[in-house]
Short mmCIF file of C-alpha atoms and ligand atoms in Angstrom, two decimals:
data_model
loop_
_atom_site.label_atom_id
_atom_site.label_comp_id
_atom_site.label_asym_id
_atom_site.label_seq_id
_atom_site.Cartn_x
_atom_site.Cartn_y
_atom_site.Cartn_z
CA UNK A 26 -62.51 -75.50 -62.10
CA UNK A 27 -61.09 -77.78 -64.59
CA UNK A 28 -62.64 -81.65 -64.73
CA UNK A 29 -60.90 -84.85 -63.75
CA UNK A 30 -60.69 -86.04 -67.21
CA UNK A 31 -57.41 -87.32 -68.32
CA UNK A 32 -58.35 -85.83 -71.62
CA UNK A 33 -59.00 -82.92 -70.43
CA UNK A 34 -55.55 -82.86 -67.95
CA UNK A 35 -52.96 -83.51 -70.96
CA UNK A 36 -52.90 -80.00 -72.12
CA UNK A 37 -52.20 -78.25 -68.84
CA UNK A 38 -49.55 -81.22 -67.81
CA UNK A 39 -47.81 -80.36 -71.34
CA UNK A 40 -47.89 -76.75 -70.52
CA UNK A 41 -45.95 -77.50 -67.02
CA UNK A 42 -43.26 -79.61 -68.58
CA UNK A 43 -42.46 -77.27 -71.14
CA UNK A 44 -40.42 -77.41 -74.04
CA UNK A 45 -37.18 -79.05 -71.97
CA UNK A 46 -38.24 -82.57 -72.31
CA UNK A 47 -38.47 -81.99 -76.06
CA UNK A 48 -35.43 -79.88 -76.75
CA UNK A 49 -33.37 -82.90 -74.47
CA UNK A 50 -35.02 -85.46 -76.66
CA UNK A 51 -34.13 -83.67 -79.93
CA UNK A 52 -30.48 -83.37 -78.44
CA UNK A 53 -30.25 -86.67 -77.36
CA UNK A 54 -31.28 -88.27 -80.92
CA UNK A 55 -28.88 -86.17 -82.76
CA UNK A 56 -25.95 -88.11 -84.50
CA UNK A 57 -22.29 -87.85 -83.99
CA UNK A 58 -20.98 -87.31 -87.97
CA UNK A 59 -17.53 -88.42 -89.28
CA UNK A 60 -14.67 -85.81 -90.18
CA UNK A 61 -15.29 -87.12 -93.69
CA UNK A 62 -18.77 -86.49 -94.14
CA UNK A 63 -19.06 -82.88 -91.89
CA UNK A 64 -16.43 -81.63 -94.42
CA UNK A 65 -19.06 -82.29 -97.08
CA UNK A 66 -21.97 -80.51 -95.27
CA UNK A 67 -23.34 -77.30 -96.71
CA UNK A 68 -23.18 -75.82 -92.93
CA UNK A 69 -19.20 -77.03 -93.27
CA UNK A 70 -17.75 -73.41 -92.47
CA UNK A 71 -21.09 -72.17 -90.38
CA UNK A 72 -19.82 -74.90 -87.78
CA UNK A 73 -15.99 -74.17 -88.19
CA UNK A 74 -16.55 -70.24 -87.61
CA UNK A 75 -18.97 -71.13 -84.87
CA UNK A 76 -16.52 -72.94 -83.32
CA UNK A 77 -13.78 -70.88 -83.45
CA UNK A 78 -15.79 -68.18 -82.17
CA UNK A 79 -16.02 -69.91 -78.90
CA UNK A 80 -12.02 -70.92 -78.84
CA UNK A 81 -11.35 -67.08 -79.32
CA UNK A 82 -14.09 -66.27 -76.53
CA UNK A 83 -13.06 -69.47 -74.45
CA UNK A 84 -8.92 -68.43 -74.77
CA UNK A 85 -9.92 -64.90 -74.13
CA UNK A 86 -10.99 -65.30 -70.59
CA UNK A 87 -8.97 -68.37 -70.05
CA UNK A 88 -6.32 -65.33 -70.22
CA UNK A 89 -8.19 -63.44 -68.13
CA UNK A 90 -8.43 -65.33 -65.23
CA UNK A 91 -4.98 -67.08 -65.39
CA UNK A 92 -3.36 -63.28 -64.83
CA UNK A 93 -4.86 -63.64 -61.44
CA UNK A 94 -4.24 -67.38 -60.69
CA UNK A 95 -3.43 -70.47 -62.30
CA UNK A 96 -5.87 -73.64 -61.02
CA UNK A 97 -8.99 -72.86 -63.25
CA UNK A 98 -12.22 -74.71 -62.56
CA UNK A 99 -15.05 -74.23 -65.24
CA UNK A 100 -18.50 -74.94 -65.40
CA UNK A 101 -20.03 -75.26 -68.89
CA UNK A 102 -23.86 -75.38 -68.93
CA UNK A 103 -25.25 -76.98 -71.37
CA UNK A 104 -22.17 -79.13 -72.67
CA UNK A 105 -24.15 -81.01 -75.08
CA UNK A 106 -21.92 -83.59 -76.88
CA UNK A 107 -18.25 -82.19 -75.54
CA UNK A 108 -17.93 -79.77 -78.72
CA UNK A 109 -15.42 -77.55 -76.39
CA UNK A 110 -13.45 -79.84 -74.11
CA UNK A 111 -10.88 -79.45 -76.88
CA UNK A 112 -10.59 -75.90 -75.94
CA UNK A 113 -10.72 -76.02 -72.52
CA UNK A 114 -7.92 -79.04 -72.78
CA UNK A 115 -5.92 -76.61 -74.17
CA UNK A 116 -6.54 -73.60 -72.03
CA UNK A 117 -5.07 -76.16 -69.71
CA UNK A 118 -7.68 -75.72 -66.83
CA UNK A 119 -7.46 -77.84 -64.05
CA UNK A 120 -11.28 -78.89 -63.63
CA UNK A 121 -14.10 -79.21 -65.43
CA UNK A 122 -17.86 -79.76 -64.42
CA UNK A 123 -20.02 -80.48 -67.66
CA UNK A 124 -24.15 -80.50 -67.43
CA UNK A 125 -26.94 -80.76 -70.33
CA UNK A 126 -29.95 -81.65 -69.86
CA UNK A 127 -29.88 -84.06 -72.43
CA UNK A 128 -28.76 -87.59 -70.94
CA UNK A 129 -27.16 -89.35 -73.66
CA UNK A 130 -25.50 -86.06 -74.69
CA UNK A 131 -23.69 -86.02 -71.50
CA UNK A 132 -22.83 -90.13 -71.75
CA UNK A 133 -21.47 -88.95 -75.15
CA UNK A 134 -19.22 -86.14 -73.36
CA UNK A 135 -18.28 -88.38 -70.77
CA UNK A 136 -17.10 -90.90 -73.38
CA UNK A 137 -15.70 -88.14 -75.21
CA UNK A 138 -13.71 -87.16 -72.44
CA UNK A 139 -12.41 -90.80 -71.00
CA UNK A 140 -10.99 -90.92 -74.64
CA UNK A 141 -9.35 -87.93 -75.25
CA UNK A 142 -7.57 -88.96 -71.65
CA UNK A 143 -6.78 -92.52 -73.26
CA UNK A 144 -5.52 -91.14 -75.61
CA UNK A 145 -2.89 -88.33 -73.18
CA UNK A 146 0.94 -89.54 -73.74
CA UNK A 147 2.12 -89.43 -70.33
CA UNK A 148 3.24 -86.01 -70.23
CA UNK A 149 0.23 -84.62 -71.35
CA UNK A 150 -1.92 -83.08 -69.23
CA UNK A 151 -5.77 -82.98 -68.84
CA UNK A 152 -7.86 -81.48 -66.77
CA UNK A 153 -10.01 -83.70 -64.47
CA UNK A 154 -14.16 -83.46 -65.31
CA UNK A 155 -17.28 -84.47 -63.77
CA UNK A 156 -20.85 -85.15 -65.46
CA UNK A 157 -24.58 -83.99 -64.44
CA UNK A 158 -27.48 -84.80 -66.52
CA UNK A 159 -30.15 -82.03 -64.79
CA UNK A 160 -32.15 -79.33 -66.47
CA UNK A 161 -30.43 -75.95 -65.42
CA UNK A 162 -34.02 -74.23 -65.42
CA UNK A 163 -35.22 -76.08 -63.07
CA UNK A 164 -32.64 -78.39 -61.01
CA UNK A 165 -30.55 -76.52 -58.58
CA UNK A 166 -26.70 -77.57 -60.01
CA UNK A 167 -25.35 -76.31 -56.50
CA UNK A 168 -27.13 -79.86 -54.80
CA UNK A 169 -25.33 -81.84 -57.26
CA UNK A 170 -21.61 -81.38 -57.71
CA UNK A 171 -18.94 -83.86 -56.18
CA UNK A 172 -17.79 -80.98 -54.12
CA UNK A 173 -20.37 -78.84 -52.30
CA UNK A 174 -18.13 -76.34 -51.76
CA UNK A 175 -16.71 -76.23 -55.53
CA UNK A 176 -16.14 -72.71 -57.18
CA UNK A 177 -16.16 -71.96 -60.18
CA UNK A 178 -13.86 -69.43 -62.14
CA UNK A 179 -15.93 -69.58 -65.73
CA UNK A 180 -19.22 -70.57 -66.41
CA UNK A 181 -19.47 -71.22 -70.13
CA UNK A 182 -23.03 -71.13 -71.52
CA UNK A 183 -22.49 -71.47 -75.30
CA UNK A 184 -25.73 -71.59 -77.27
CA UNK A 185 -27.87 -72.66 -74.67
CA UNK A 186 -29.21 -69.84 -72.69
CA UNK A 187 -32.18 -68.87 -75.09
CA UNK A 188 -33.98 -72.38 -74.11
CA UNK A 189 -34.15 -70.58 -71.11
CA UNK A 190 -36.42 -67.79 -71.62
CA UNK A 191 -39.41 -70.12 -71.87
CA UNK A 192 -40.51 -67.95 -68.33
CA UNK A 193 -38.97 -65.61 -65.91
CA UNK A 194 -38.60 -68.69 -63.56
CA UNK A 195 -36.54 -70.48 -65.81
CA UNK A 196 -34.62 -68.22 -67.04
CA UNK A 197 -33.65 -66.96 -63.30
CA UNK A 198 -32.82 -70.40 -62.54
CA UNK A 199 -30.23 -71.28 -65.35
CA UNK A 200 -28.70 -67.69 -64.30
CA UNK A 201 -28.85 -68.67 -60.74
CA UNK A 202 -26.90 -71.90 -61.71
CA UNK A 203 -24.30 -69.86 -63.50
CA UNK A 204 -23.45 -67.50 -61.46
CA UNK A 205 -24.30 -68.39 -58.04
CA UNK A 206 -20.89 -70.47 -57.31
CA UNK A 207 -18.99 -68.60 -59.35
CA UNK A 208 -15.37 -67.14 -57.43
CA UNK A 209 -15.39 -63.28 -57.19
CA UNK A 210 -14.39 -61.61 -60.19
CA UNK A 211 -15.39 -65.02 -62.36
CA UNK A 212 -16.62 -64.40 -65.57
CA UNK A 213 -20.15 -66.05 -67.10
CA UNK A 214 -19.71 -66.15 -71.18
CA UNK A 215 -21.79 -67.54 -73.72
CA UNK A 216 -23.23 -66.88 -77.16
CA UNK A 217 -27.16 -66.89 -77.95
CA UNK A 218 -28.47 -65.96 -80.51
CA UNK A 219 -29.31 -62.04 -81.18
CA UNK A 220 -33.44 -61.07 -80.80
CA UNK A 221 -32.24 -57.67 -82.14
CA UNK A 222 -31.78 -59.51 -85.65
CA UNK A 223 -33.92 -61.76 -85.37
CA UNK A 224 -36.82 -59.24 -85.62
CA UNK A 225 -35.03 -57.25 -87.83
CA UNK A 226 -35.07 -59.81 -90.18
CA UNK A 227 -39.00 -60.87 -89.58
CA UNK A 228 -40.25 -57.69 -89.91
CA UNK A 229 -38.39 -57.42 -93.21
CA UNK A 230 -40.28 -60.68 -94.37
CA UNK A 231 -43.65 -60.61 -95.55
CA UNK A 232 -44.53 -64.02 -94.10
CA UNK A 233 -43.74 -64.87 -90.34
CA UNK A 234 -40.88 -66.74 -91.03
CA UNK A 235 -37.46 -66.44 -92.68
CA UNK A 236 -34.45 -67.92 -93.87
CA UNK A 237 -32.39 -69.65 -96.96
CA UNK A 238 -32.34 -73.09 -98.76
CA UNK A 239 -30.40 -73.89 -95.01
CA UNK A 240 -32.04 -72.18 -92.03
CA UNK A 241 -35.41 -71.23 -91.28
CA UNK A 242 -36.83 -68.85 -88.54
CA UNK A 243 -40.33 -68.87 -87.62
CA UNK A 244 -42.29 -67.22 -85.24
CA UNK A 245 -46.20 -67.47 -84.27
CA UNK A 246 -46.96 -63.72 -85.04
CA UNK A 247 -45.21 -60.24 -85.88
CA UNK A 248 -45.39 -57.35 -83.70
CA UNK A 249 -46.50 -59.15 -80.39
CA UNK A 250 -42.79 -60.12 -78.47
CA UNK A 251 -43.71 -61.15 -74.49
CA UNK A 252 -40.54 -60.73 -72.91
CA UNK A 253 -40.79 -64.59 -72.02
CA UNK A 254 -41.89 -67.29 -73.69
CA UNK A 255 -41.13 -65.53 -77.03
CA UNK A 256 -41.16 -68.85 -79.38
CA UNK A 257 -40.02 -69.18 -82.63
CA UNK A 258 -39.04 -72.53 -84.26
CA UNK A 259 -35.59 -72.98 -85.40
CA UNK A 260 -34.22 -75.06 -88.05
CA UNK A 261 -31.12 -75.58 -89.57
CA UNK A 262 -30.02 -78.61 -92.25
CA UNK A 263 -28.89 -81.52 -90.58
CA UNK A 264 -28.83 -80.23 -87.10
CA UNK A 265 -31.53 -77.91 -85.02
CA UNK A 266 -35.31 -78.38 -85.49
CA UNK A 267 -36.23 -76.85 -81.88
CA UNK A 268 -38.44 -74.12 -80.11
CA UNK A 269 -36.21 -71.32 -79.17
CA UNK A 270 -37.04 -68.58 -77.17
CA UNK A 271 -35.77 -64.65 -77.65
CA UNK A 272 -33.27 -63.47 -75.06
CA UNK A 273 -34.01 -59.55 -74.86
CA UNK A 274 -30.38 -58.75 -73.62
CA UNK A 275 -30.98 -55.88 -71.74
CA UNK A 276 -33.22 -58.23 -69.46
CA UNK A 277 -30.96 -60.35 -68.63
CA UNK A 278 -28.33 -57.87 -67.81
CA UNK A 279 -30.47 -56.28 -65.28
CA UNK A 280 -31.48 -59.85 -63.98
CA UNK A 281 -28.01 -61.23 -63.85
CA UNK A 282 -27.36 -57.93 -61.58
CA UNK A 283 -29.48 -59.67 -59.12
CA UNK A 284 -26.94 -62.69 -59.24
CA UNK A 285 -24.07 -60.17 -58.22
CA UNK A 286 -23.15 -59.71 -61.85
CA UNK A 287 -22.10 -56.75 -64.18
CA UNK A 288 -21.73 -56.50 -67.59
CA UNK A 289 -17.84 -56.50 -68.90
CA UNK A 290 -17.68 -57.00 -72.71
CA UNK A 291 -20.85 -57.89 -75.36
CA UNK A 292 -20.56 -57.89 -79.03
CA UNK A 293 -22.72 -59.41 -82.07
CA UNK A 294 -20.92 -62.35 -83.55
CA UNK A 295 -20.03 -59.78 -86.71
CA UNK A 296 -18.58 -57.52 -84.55
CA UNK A 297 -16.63 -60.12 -82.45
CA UNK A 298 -14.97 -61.26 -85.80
CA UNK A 299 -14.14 -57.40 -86.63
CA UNK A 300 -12.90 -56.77 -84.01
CA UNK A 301 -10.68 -60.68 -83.33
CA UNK A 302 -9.42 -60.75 -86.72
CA UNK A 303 -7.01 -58.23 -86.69
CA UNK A 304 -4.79 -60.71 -84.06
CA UNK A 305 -2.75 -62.45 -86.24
CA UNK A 306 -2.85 -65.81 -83.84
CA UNK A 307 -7.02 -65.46 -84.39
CA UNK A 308 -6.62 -65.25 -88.15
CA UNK A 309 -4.25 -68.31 -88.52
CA UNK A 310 -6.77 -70.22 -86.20
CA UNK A 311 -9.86 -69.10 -88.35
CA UNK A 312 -7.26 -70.25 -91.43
CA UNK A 313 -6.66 -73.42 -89.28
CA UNK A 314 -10.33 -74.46 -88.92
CA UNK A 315 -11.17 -73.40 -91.89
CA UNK A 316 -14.08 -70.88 -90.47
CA UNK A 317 -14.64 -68.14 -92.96
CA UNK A 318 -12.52 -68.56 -96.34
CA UNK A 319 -11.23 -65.38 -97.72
CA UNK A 320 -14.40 -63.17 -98.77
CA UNK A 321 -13.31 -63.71 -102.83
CA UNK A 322 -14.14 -67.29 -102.36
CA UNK A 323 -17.59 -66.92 -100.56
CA UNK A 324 -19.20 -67.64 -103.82
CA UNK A 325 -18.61 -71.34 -102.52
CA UNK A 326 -21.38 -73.72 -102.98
CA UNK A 327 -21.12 -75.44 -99.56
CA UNK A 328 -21.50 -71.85 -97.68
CA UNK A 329 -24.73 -70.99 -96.17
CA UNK A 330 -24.94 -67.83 -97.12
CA UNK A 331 -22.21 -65.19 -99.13
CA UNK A 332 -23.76 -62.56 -96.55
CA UNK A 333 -21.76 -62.61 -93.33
CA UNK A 334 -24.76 -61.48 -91.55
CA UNK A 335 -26.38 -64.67 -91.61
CA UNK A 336 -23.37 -66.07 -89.38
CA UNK A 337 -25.19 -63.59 -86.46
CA UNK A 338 -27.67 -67.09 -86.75
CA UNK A 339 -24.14 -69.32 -85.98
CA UNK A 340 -25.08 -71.75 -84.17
CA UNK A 341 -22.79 -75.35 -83.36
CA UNK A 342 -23.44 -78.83 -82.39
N1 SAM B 425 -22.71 -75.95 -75.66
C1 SAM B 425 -22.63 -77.03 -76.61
C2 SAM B 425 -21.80 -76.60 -77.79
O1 SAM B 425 -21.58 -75.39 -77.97
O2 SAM B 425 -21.33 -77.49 -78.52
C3 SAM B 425 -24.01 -77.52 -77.07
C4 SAM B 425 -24.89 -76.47 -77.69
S1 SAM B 425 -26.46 -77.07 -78.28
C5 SAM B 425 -26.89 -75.85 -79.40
C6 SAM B 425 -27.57 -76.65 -76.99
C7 SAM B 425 -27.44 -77.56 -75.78
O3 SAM B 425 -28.22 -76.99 -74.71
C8 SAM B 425 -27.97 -78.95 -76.01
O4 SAM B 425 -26.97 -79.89 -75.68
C9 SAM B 425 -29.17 -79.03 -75.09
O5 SAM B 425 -29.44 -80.33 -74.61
C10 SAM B 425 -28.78 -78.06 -73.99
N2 SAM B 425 -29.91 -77.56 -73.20
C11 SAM B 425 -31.08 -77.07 -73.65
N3 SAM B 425 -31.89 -76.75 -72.63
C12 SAM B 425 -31.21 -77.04 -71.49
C13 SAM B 425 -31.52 -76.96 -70.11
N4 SAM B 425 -32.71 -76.53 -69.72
N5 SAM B 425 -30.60 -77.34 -69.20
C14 SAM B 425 -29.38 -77.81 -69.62
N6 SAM B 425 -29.04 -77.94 -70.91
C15 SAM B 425 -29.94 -77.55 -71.84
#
């Protein structure tokens, strides 16, 4: 039996809020940067081919659902900041529900939003978009939307589910909220970040960690990986200093199949630019946003890395 000492108390309270609180907090403080000074950041073209890995994924089943009707309604979990309503603006949509569980990240979106619209001429169109601040592994998202009977066509999860896997609880829940008001034959996408590689790369290392002048990665031990609550610390320059958690992907395939769901297309962010590239309207994008410069010019200062491997690590704020 454990004593009613407050001292004695704070441990097990920690251990029941979890790392959410401190992952929303680290969210929340994070700055909005200038054009200017992201162009000069060494993780410059990490972002930029970050990002336009999600407008390739986010166009692709945009596509996909507009062949089989044309008012799309999105959810995307874990919004942060608005990084994508760009891309869903364009993939003309006709409603949006965004959610983080980081409040002033979603006042930010919000604001981001209400100016993009101030800024529609009047033939412009934008989609309409609602806000929730709630913690997807533990708030049930289907109690809070405007519309209780809303559906959802894509649920767009980019970067976020790993938090997730803190336990099997959570990590059910966030899928729960994903998929559960999704239409039939909607389509759940994201990017996380690959456990296969990650492990790869720490049992290459002699220490627990790894990593560059840029990124680090480090877990508690090697050779012990629970299937939840698999921590390792991220950081990357400027941006991340969080506990992550590994997503063993055939998991949550056979837990999404609980949620209805099957498994239609998954690639590793290498093989996703393979296999993109060769579109001509992807390459002048990637050109466009200046993702990836040709390979000759990789020797680049600003890059992270002149290995294209460490872009499986891409991660965007
Ligand atoms: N999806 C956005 C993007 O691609 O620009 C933001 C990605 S950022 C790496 C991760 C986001 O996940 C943060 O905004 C964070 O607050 C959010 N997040 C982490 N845990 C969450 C949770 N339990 N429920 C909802 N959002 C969460």
């Amino acid at each position: 039996k454990r004593k009613l000492d407050p001292e004695d108390d704070t441990p097990r309270k920690k251990k029941q809020i979890g790392h959410g609180q401190a992952v929303a907090a680290h969210y929340n403080e994070l700055q909005e940067v200038g054009l200017d000074k992201r162009s000069q950041s060494r993780i410059f073209y990490l972002r930029n081919f970050n990002n336009w890995t999600k407008s390739v994924l986010i166009g692709e089943f945009i596509d996909r659902v507009r062949q089989k009707k044309s008012d799309i309604t999105v959810l995307d979990l874990g919004c942060g900041k608005g990084g994508d309503l760009l891309k869903w603006k364009k993939g003309r949509i006709k409603k949006l529900v965004c959610t983080d569980i980081a409040d002033i990240s979603v006042q930010q979106c919000k604001q981001r939003y209400e100016d993009m619209k101030g800024r529609c001429r009047y033939n412009d169109y934008i989609f309409d978009a609602e806000f929730i601040q709630a913690d997807s592994t533990k708030d049930l998202l289907a109690s809070k939307y405007d519309d209780p009977y809303i559906s959802f066509d894509i649920c767009s999860c980019q970067f976020v589910y790993h938090y997730s896997f803190e336990t099997y609880e959570q990590a059910d829940m966030m899928l729960k909220n994903a998929c559960g008001n999704l239409s039939p034959g909607g389509y759940f996408i994201g990017t996380t970040p690959n456990s296969f590689e990650l492990i790869k790369r720490l049992e290459a290392s002699e220490t627990n960690s790894f990593g560059n002048d840029v990124y680090s990665v480090k877990f508690e031990k090697k050779g012990d990986y629970p299937l939840f609550g698999c921590k390792y610390d991220f950081h990357l320059e400027e941006v991340v200093d969080v506990p992550e958690f590994l997503v063993y992907f055939p998991l949550l395939e056979e837990m999404a199949k609980k949620h209805g769901m099957k498994l239609v297309y998954k690639r590793t962010f290498r093989e996703f630019y393979e296999e993109k590239i060769k579109n001509e309207e992807h390459k002048m994008l990637l050109r466009r946003m200046q993702a990836l410069e040709p390979y000759s010019t990789f020797g680049d200062s600003r890059l992270v890395s002149d290995k294209p491997d460490d872009y499986e690590h891409a991660k965007e704020f």
